[in-house]
C-alpha cells in the first residue's frame, strides 16, 4: 500500500511541475517572439492583430520542437532518482 | 507588525534548518562495539522511529523489536544508532536492507585495543532524555579515526533544493510579469470603461430630466399665456 501512496504523491508532484514548467517555457517563448516582432517591425512594435497571428503560428511550431517536449523529463528524472537512491542505499 | 513578521521569519528559518538537519544524511566516523535487538516502548516519541507500515514487529504488549548499533566516536563518547527500514515512507531513503546492514555492522565490530573505524551514514538526532536515536543508512570501513569521507549526498540534495527554489522564483517572476500584471491592467481598463459608461449614463439622465422638467414647466407656463420656448 505504501508504494502505491508513494507513486501517487510522486506523480502528483511531477504533474504539478510539468504544468508549471510548460507554462513557464511557453511564456518565455512568447515573450521572445514578441521581442522578435518588435525588432522586425520598428514602426509598429506594440500589440496588434498581425502580431497575435505571428505569435500564434510560431507557438504552434514551437509545440512540435524537441525543446518543448523535453518537459516530459520531469516525469522521468525524479522517478529515476528514486530508483538510484534506493539502489545506492540498499546495495552498497 | 514589522517585529511580528521578523519573529515569524526567524521561526520559519529555524524550523527549516531543524528539518533539514534531521532529514539530511550525516556521516560520522565511529567504532562499532555491539549490535543487538531491544524491545522498545514507543510513546509520543514514535514519530522519531520508523512508521509501522514499514514492516516493524511489535509484540502483544505493544513493544517494538528494534535493531540497535552501539558505537564509540574517536573522542571516546558513545553514539547509539537504531537500524530500521524506512521503506517507501518518510524520510525518502527507500531503505529495505536493515537486516543486511545489521550483518555488516556485526562483522565490523571491534575492541578498543584493536579498533576498526567505520564511516556510518545516518539521519536523525541522538537525544538521550527523549530516547531518540539516529537511523543508520549505510556504513563502510575507513582508514582511521581522522578519516571523514565527504558527505556528498547531503550537498547534492541541498544543491537540488536550491536549484528548485531558484527555478520557482524565476517562474513566479515570469508569471507575474506576463500573466498577473497584464490581467490587472486589463481589469483596470475594464473598470475605467464601466466608470466612463456610468458617468455618461448619469449625465444623460440628468440632461433628460432637466429637459423633461423644462417641457413640463413650459406647458404649465402656457396656462398663464406665456409662449412656449
mmCIF file of C-alpha atoms in Angstrom:
data_model
loop_
_atom_site.group_PDB
_atom_site.id
_atom_site.type_symbol
_atom_site.label_atom_id
_atom_site.label_comp_id
_atom_site.label_asym_id
_atom_site.label_seq_id
_atom_site.Cartn_x
_atom_site.Cartn_y
_atom_site.Cartn_z
ATOM 1 C CA UNK A 1 0.000 0.000 0.000
ATOM 2 C CA UNK A 2 2.843 2.326 0.928
ATOM 3 C CA UNK A 3 4.378 2.055 -2.528
ATOM 4 C CA UNK A 4 1.076 2.969 -4.190
ATOM 5 C CA UNK A 5 0.824 6.021 -1.937
ATOM 6 C CA UNK A 6 4.388 6.976 -2.819
ATOM 7 C CA UNK A 7 3.678 6.585 -6.537
ATOM 8 C CA UNK A 8 0.532 8.720 -6.231
ATOM 9 C CA UNK A 9 2.368 11.501 -4.378
ATOM 10 C CA UNK A 10 5.352 11.460 -6.755
ATOM 11 C CA UNK A 11 3.143 11.522 -9.860
ATOM 12 C CA UNK A 12 1.047 14.361 -8.411
ATOM 13 C CA UNK A 13 4.153 16.489 -7.703
ATOM 14 C CA UNK A 14 5.638 15.675 -11.110
ATOM 15 C CA UNK A 15 2.380 16.618 -12.825
ATOM 16 C CA UNK A 16 2.296 19.923 -10.934
ATOM 17 C CA UNK A 17 5.844 20.718 -12.054
ATOM 18 C CA UNK A 18 5.032 19.578 -15.596
ATOM 19 C CA UNK A 19 2.177 22.074 -15.823
ATOM 20 C CA UNK A 20 4.189 24.904 -14.244
ATOM 21 C CA UNK A 21 7.285 24.239 -16.368
ATOM 22 C CA UNK A 22 5.450 24.010 -19.672
ATOM 23 C CA UNK A 23 3.522 27.203 -18.865
ATOM 24 C CA UNK A 24 6.820 28.896 -17.969
ATOM 25 C CA UNK A 25 8.609 27.779 -21.151
ATOM 26 C CA UNK A 26 5.685 28.848 -23.334
ATOM 27 C CA UNK A 27 5.616 32.214 -21.598
ATOM 28 C CA UNK A 28 9.358 32.704 -22.188
ATOM 29 C CA UNK A 29 8.977 31.694 -25.830
ATOM 30 C CA UNK A 30 6.049 34.068 -26.363
ATOM 31 C CA UNK A 31 7.996 36.928 -24.820
ATOM 32 C CA UNK A 32 10.932 36.258 -27.144
ATOM 33 C CA UNK A 33 8.576 36.128 -30.162
ATOM 34 C CA UNK A 34 7.099 39.488 -29.227
ATOM 35 C CA UNK A 35 10.589 40.958 -28.956
ATOM 36 C CA UNK A 36 11.426 39.490 -32.356
ATOM 37 C CA UNK A 37 8.286 41.098 -33.813
ATOM 38 C CA UNK A 38 9.273 44.444 -32.323
ATOM 39 C CA UNK A 39 12.717 44.135 -33.920
ATOM 40 C CA UNK A 40 11.279 43.300 -37.347
ATOM 41 C CA UNK A 41 8.572 45.990 -37.214
ATOM 42 C CA UNK A 42 10.156 49.028 -35.592
ATOM 43 C CA UNK A 43 7.301 51.190 -36.909
ATOM 44 C CA UNK A 44 4.612 49.309 -35.019
ATOM 45 C CA UNK A 45 6.248 47.265 -32.240
ATOM 46 C CA UNK A 46 3.208 47.050 -29.956
ATOM 47 C CA UNK A 47 0.227 44.743 -29.725
ATOM 48 C CA UNK A 48 -1.722 44.258 -32.944
ATOM 49 C CA UNK A 49 -3.793 41.528 -34.639
ATOM 50 C CA UNK A 50 -0.865 40.823 -37.010
ATOM 51 C CA UNK A 51 1.478 40.261 -34.077
ATOM 52 C CA UNK A 52 -1.067 37.970 -32.390
ATOM 53 C CA UNK A 53 -1.273 35.908 -35.583
ATOM 54 C CA UNK A 54 2.536 35.758 -35.840
ATOM 55 C CA UNK A 55 2.886 34.633 -32.197
ATOM 56 C CA UNK A 56 0.084 32.098 -32.539
ATOM 57 C CA UNK A 57 1.600 30.496 -35.625
ATOM 58 C CA UNK A 58 5.109 30.419 -34.144
ATOM 59 C CA UNK A 59 3.831 28.889 -30.919
ATOM 60 C CA UNK A 60 2.110 26.175 -32.928
ATOM 61 C CA UNK A 61 5.500 25.273 -34.416
ATOM 62 C CA UNK A 62 7.158 25.531 -31.009
ATOM 63 C CA UNK A 63 4.920 22.827 -29.567
ATOM 64 C CA UNK A 64 6.406 20.380 -32.033
ATOM 65 C CA UNK A 65 10.058 21.106 -31.171
ATOM 66 C CA UNK A 66 12.207 18.780 -29.117
ATOM 67 C CA UNK A 67 12.792 21.552 -26.617
ATOM 68 C CA UNK A 68 9.134 21.778 -25.643
ATOM 69 C CA UNK A 69 8.856 18.003 -25.467
ATOM 70 C CA UNK A 70 11.815 17.731 -23.098
ATOM 71 C CA UNK A 71 9.466 18.975 -20.343
ATOM 72 C CA UNK A 72 8.238 15.393 -20.125
ATOM 73 C CA UNK A 73 11.567 14.648 -18.447
ATOM 74 C CA UNK A 74 10.062 15.907 -15.175
ATOM 75 C CA UNK A 75 8.134 12.632 -15.135
ATOM 76 C CA UNK A 76 11.286 10.562 -15.706
ATOM 77 C CA UNK A 77 14.160 12.201 -13.840
ATOM 78 C CA UNK A 78 12.668 12.195 -10.299
ATOM 79 C CA UNK A 79 11.420 8.639 -10.779
ATOM 80 C CA UNK A 80 14.880 7.630 -11.960
ATOM 81 C CA UNK A 81 16.415 9.449 -8.971
ATOM 82 C CA UNK A 82 14.228 7.404 -6.613
ATOM 83 C CA UNK A 83 15.476 4.159 -8.123
ATOM 84 C CA UNK A 84 19.104 5.367 -7.978
ATOM 85 C CA UNK A 85 18.733 6.362 -4.308
ATOM 86 C CA UNK A 86 17.087 3.039 -3.473
ATOM 87 C CA UNK A 87 19.924 1.217 -5.245
ATOM 88 C CA UNK A 88 22.684 3.209 -3.551
ATOM 89 C CA UNK A 89 21.128 2.845 -0.101
ATOM 90 C CA UNK A 90 20.441 -0.873 -0.321
ATOM 91 C CA UNK A 91 23.264 -2.283 -2.440
ATOM 92 C CA UNK A 92 26.405 -0.636 -1.137
ATOM 93 C CA UNK B 1 3.632 44.336 12.824
ATOM 94 C CA UNK B 2 7.158 44.575 11.471
ATOM 95 C CA UNK B 3 8.585 42.898 14.597
ATOM 96 C CA UNK B 4 5.942 40.194 14.368
ATOM 97 C CA UNK B 5 6.959 39.454 10.779
ATOM 98 C CA UNK B 6 10.629 39.311 11.784
ATOM 99 C CA UNK B 7 9.853 36.847 14.594
ATOM 100 C CA UNK B 8 7.760 34.701 12.238
ATOM 101 C CA UNK B 9 10.519 34.746 9.612
ATOM 102 C CA UNK B 10 13.218 33.755 12.107
ATOM 103 C CA UNK B 11 10.999 30.963 13.474
ATOM 104 C CA UNK B 12 10.384 29.696 9.957
ATOM 105 C CA UNK B 13 14.109 29.737 9.201
ATOM 106 C CA UNK B 14 14.910 27.828 12.400
ATOM 107 C CA UNK B 15 12.220 25.247 11.583
ATOM 108 C CA UNK B 16 13.595 24.756 8.064
ATOM 109 C CA UNK B 17 17.106 24.362 9.461
ATOM 110 C CA UNK B 18 15.975 21.812 12.072
ATOM 111 C CA UNK B 19 14.002 19.898 9.456
ATOM 112 C CA UNK B 20 16.984 19.682 7.097
ATOM 113 C CA UNK B 21 19.355 18.866 9.972
ATOM 114 C CA UNK B 22 17.117 15.957 10.935
ATOM 115 C CA UNK B 23 16.271 14.601 7.488
ATOM 116 C CA UNK B 24 19.525 15.062 5.528
ATOM 117 C CA UNK B 25 22.158 12.345 5.775
ATOM 118 C CA UNK B 26 25.163 12.924 8.017
ATOM 119 C CA UNK B 27 28.384 10.934 8.282
ATOM 120 C CA UNK B 28 30.306 10.021 11.394
ATOM 121 C CA UNK B 29 33.479 8.015 11.764
ATOM 122 C CA UNK B 30 32.936 5.599 14.647
ATOM 123 C CA UNK B 31 33.979 2.221 16.028
ATOM 124 C CA UNK B 32 31.212 -0.402 16.353
ATOM 125 C CA UNK B 33 31.164 -2.159 19.723
ATOM 126 C CA UNK B 34 27.906 -4.068 19.739
ATOM 127 C CA UNK B 35 24.800 -4.914 17.719
ATOM 128 C CA UNK B 36 21.586 -6.160 19.289
ATOM 129 C CA UNK B 37 17.794 -6.108 19.247
ATOM 130 C CA UNK B 38 15.841 -4.489 22.043
ATOM 131 C CA UNK B 39 12.124 -4.487 22.839
ATOM 132 C CA UNK B 40 11.334 -0.779 22.965
ATOM 133 C CA UNK B 41 8.309 1.005 24.383
ATOM 134 C CA UNK B 42 7.388 3.781 21.952
ATOM 135 C CA UNK B 43 5.364 6.620 23.404
ATOM 136 C CA UNK B 44 4.859 10.078 21.943
ATOM 137 C CA UNK B 45 8.407 9.865 20.520
ATOM 138 C CA UNK B 46 7.275 7.317 17.932
ATOM 139 C CA UNK B 47 7.377 9.966 15.190
ATOM 140 C CA UNK B 48 11.173 9.701 15.551
ATOM 141 C CA UNK B 49 11.015 5.975 14.764
ATOM 142 C CA UNK B 50 10.060 4.073 11.647
ATOM 143 C CA UNK B 51 6.444 4.174 10.517
ATOM 144 C CA UNK B 52 4.554 0.975 11.470
ATOM 145 C CA UNK B 53 3.838 0.350 7.759
ATOM 146 C CA UNK B 54 7.498 -0.440 7.026
ATOM 147 C CA UNK B 55 7.407 -3.973 8.366
ATOM 148 C CA UNK B 56 8.149 -3.256 12.001
ATOM 149 C CA UNK B 57 7.444 -6.001 14.525
ATOM 150 C CA UNK B 58 5.534 -5.500 17.780
ATOM 151 C CA UNK B 59 4.717 -7.995 20.485
ATOM 152 C CA UNK B 60 1.374 -8.371 22.246
ATOM 153 C CA UNK B 61 2.290 -5.703 24.826
ATOM 154 C CA UNK B 62 2.901 -3.182 22.038
ATOM 155 C CA UNK B 63 6.684 -3.249 22.468
ATOM 156 C CA UNK B 64 8.561 -2.912 19.203
ATOM 157 C CA UNK B 65 11.581 -5.052 18.426
ATOM 158 C CA UNK B 66 14.241 -2.656 17.138
ATOM 159 C CA UNK B 67 17.806 -3.285 15.988
ATOM 160 C CA UNK B 68 20.450 -1.084 17.599
ATOM 161 C CA UNK B 69 24.124 -0.487 16.830
ATOM 162 C CA UNK B 70 26.382 0.670 19.661
ATOM 163 C CA UNK B 71 29.354 2.722 18.548
ATOM 164 C CA UNK B 72 32.115 4.832 20.087
ATOM 165 C CA UNK B 73 33.378 8.010 18.494
ATOM 166 C CA UNK B 74 37.078 8.882 18.148
ATOM 167 C CA UNK B 75 36.760 11.204 21.175
ATOM 168 C CA UNK B 76 35.615 8.263 23.299
ATOM 169 C CA UNK B 77 31.960 9.286 23.602
ATOM 170 C CA UNK B 78 29.266 6.761 22.688
ATOM 171 C CA UNK B 79 26.861 7.121 19.776
ATOM 172 C CA UNK B 80 23.991 4.649 19.513
ATOM 173 C CA UNK B 81 22.181 4.113 16.213
ATOM 174 C CA UNK B 82 18.912 2.405 15.535
ATOM 175 C CA UNK B 83 18.677 0.333 12.389
ATOM 176 C CA UNK B 84 15.176 0.403 10.919
ATOM 177 C CA UNK B 85 13.756 0.260 7.402
ATOM 178 C CA UNK B 86 12.224 3.424 6.027
ATOM 179 C CA UNK B 87 10.605 1.647 3.088
ATOM 180 C CA UNK B 88 8.776 3.988 0.758
ATOM 181 C CA UNK B 89 7.665 6.196 3.652
ATOM 182 C CA UNK B 90 9.172 9.330 5.130
ATOM 183 C CA UNK B 91 12.058 10.210 5.079
ATOM 184 C CA UNK B 92 12.659 9.079 1.478
ATOM 185 C CA UNK B 93 15.736 6.877 1.904
ATOM 186 C CA UNK B 94 13.999 3.776 0.481
ATOM 187 C CA UNK B 95 15.955 1.592 2.886
ATOM 188 C CA UNK B 96 14.998 -2.101 2.926
ATOM 189 C CA UNK B 97 18.252 -3.686 3.956
ATOM 190 C CA UNK B 98 18.330 -3.226 7.724
ATOM 191 C CA UNK B 99 18.968 -6.971 8.160
ATOM 192 C CA UNK B 100 21.944 -6.791 5.780
ATOM 193 C CA UNK B 101 23.185 -3.624 7.448
ATOM 194 C CA UNK B 102 22.992 -5.388 10.787
ATOM 195 C CA UNK B 103 25.077 -8.250 9.421
ATOM 196 C CA UNK B 104 27.693 -5.797 8.123
ATOM 197 C CA UNK B 105 27.717 -3.929 11.442
ATOM 198 C CA UNK B 106 28.182 -7.167 13.374
ATOM 199 C CA UNK B 107 31.049 -8.086 11.061
ATOM 200 C CA UNK B 108 32.787 -4.728 11.684
ATOM 201 C CA UNK B 109 32.687 -4.965 15.494
ATOM 202 C CA UNK B 110 35.984 -4.166 17.159
ATOM 203 C CA UNK B 111 37.514 -3.555 20.565
ATOM 204 C CA UNK B 112 39.294 -0.515 21.950
ATOM 205 C CA UNK B 113 42.616 -2.391 21.729
ATOM 206 C CA UNK B 114 42.273 -3.267 18.041
ATOM 207 C CA UNK B 115 39.860 -0.624 16.649
ATOM 208 C CA UNK B 116 38.354 -0.816 13.158
ATOM 209 C CA UNK B 117 36.984 2.554 12.131
ATOM 210 C CA UNK B 118 33.776 2.798 10.149
ATOM 211 C CA UNK B 119 32.076 5.741 8.472
ATOM 212 C CA UNK B 120 28.349 5.471 9.226
ATOM 213 C CA UNK B 121 25.835 7.422 7.126
ATOM 214 C CA UNK B 122 22.683 8.182 9.095
ATOM 215 C CA UNK B 123 19.873 10.662 9.538
ATOM 216 C CA UNK B 124 18.235 11.867 12.722
ATOM 217 C CA UNK B 125 19.323 13.022 16.149
ATOM 218 C CA UNK B 126 20.549 11.331 19.298
ATOM 219 C CA UNK B 127 18.611 12.894 22.183
ATOM 220 C CA UNK B 128 19.012 10.666 25.209
ATOM 221 C CA UNK B 129 16.334 12.209 27.518
ATOM 222 C CA UNK B 130 13.731 11.548 24.795
ATOM 223 C CA UNK B 131 15.165 8.143 23.771
ATOM 224 C CA UNK B 132 15.648 9.252 20.176
ATOM 225 C CA UNK B 133 18.277 7.578 18.001
ATOM 226 C CA UNK B 134 19.636 8.375 14.540
ATOM 227 C CA UNK B 135 18.825 5.747 11.916
ATOM 228 C CA UNK B 136 21.902 4.194 10.300
ATOM 229 C CA UNK B 137 21.618 4.036 6.500
ATOM 230 C CA UNK B 138 24.909 2.544 5.363
ATOM 231 C CA UNK B 139 28.468 2.064 6.568
ATOM 232 C CA UNK B 140 31.881 1.378 5.171
ATOM 233 C CA UNK B 141 35.304 0.859 6.694
ATOM 234 C CA UNK B 142 37.713 3.808 6.664
ATOM 235 C CA UNK B 143 41.463 4.090 7.235
ATOM 236 C CA UNK B 144 41.460 5.687 10.667
ATOM 237 C CA UNK B 145 39.637 7.857 13.214
ATOM 238 C CA UNK B 146 40.646 11.001 11.326
ATOM 239 C CA UNK B 147 39.207 9.777 8.015
ATOM 240 C CA UNK B 148 35.946 11.634 7.283
ATOM 241 C CA UNK B 149 34.560 10.865 3.798
ATOM 242 C CA UNK B 150 32.858 13.786 2.075
ATOM 243 C CA UNK B 151 29.137 13.925 2.813
ATOM 244 C CA UNK B 152 28.297 14.461 -0.852
ATOM 245 C CA UNK B 153 24.684 13.155 -0.705
ATOM 246 C CA UNK B 154 23.651 15.969 1.646
ATOM 247 C CA UNK B 155 25.412 18.510 -0.589
ATOM 248 C CA UNK B 156 23.719 17.113 -3.691
ATOM 249 C CA UNK B 157 20.280 17.260 -2.045
ATOM 250 C CA UNK B 158 20.877 20.841 -0.867
ATOM 251 C CA UNK B 159 22.014 21.745 -4.386
ATOM 252 C CA UNK B 160 18.858 20.269 -5.908
ATOM 253 C CA UNK B 161 16.668 22.093 -3.364
ATOM 254 C CA UNK B 162 18.480 25.364 -4.125
ATOM 255 C CA UNK B 163 18.074 24.870 -7.881
ATOM 256 C CA UNK B 164 14.355 24.130 -7.417
ATOM 257 C CA UNK B 165 13.870 27.269 -5.309
ATOM 258 C CA UNK B 166 15.689 29.322 -7.973
ATOM 259 C CA UNK B 167 13.508 27.818 -10.702
ATOM 260 C CA UNK B 168 10.321 28.528 -8.735
ATOM 261 C CA UNK B 169 11.485 32.112 -8.163
ATOM 262 C CA UNK B 170 12.130 32.601 -11.896
ATOM 263 C CA UNK B 171 8.783 31.015 -12.793
ATOM 264 C CA UNK B 172 6.932 33.235 -10.326
ATOM 265 C CA UNK B 173 8.606 36.388 -11.707
ATOM 266 C CA UNK B 174 7.727 35.399 -15.252
ATOM 267 C CA UNK B 175 4.151 34.589 -14.232
ATOM 268 C CA UNK B 176 3.769 37.963 -12.516
ATOM 269 C CA UNK B 177 5.311 39.906 -15.387
ATOM 270 C CA UNK B 178 3.434 38.146 -18.195
ATOM 271 C CA UNK B 179 0.176 36.989 -16.614
ATOM 272 C CA UNK B 180 -0.742 38.812 -13.401
ATOM 273 C CA UNK B 181 0.313 42.353 -14.316
ATOM 274 C CA UNK B 182 -1.399 42.361 -17.760
ATOM 275 C CA UNK B 183 -4.544 40.881 -16.187
ATOM 276 C CA UNK B 184 -4.531 43.639 -13.566
ATOM 277 C CA UNK B 185 -4.033 46.256 -16.296
ATOM 278 C CA UNK B 186 -6.941 44.773 -18.276
ATOM 279 C CA UNK B 187 -9.117 44.805 -15.172
ATOM 280 C CA UNK B 188 -8.175 48.439 -14.534
ATOM 281 C CA UNK B 189 -9.094 49.384 -18.104
ATOM 282 C CA UNK B 190 -12.402 47.491 -17.837
ATOM 283 C CA UNK B 191 -13.217 49.295 -14.591
ATOM 284 C CA UNK B 192 -12.342 52.607 -16.244
ATOM 285 C CA UNK B 193 -14.641 51.830 -19.160
ATOM 286 C CA UNK B 194 -17.517 50.875 -16.836
ATOM 287 C CA UNK B 195 -16.865 54.054 -14.882
ATOM 288 C CA UNK B 196 -16.988 56.134 -18.071
ATOM 289 C CA UNK B 197 -20.233 54.495 -19.133
ATOM 290 C CA UNK B 198 -21.769 55.099 -15.710
ATOM 291 C CA UNK B 199 -20.712 58.746 -15.888
ATOM 292 C CA UNK B 200 -22.194 59.270 -19.333
ATOM 293 C CA UNK B 201 -25.402 57.433 -18.348
ATOM 294 C CA UNK B 202 -25.773 59.668 -15.321
ATOM 295 C CA UNK B 203 -25.141 62.763 -17.443
ATOM 296 C CA UNK B 204 -27.786 61.610 -19.881
ATOM 297 C CA UNK B 205 -30.345 61.010 -17.107
ATOM 298 C CA UNK B 206 -29.649 64.447 -15.641
ATOM 299 C CA UNK B 207 -29.893 66.112 -19.038
ATOM 300 C CA UNK B 208 -33.112 64.278 -19.980
ATOM 301 C CA UNK B 209 -34.792 65.011 -16.659
ATOM 302 C CA UNK B 210 -33.827 68.662 -16.984
ATOM 303 C CA UNK B 211 -35.302 68.641 -20.486
ATOM 304 C CA UNK B 212 -38.492 66.954 -19.261
ATOM 305 C CA UNK B 213 -38.796 69.448 -16.421
ATOM 306 C CA UNK B 214 -38.305 72.225 -18.947
ATOM 307 C CA UNK B 215 -41.082 70.862 -21.121
ATOM 308 C CA UNK B 216 -43.388 70.426 -18.114
ATOM 309 C CA UNK B 217 -42.794 73.941 -16.821
ATOM 310 C CA UNK B 218 -43.273 75.276 -20.369
ATOM 311 C CA UNK B 219 -46.615 73.537 -20.514
ATOM 312 C CA UNK B 220 -47.572 74.950 -17.072
ATOM 313 C CA UNK B 221 -46.416 78.378 -18.208
ATOM 314 C CA UNK B 222 -48.618 78.097 -21.276
ATOM 315 C CA UNK B 223 -51.653 78.260 -18.956
ATOM 316 C CA UNK B 224 -50.550 81.711 -17.978
ATOM 317 C CA UNK B 225 -50.344 82.844 -21.543
ATOM 318 C CA UNK B 226 -46.569 82.642 -21.845
ATOM 319 C CA UNK B 227 -45.387 81.492 -25.251
ATOM 320 C CA UNK B 228 -43.588 78.177 -25.451
ATOM 321 C CA UNK B 229 -39.894 78.345 -25.976
#
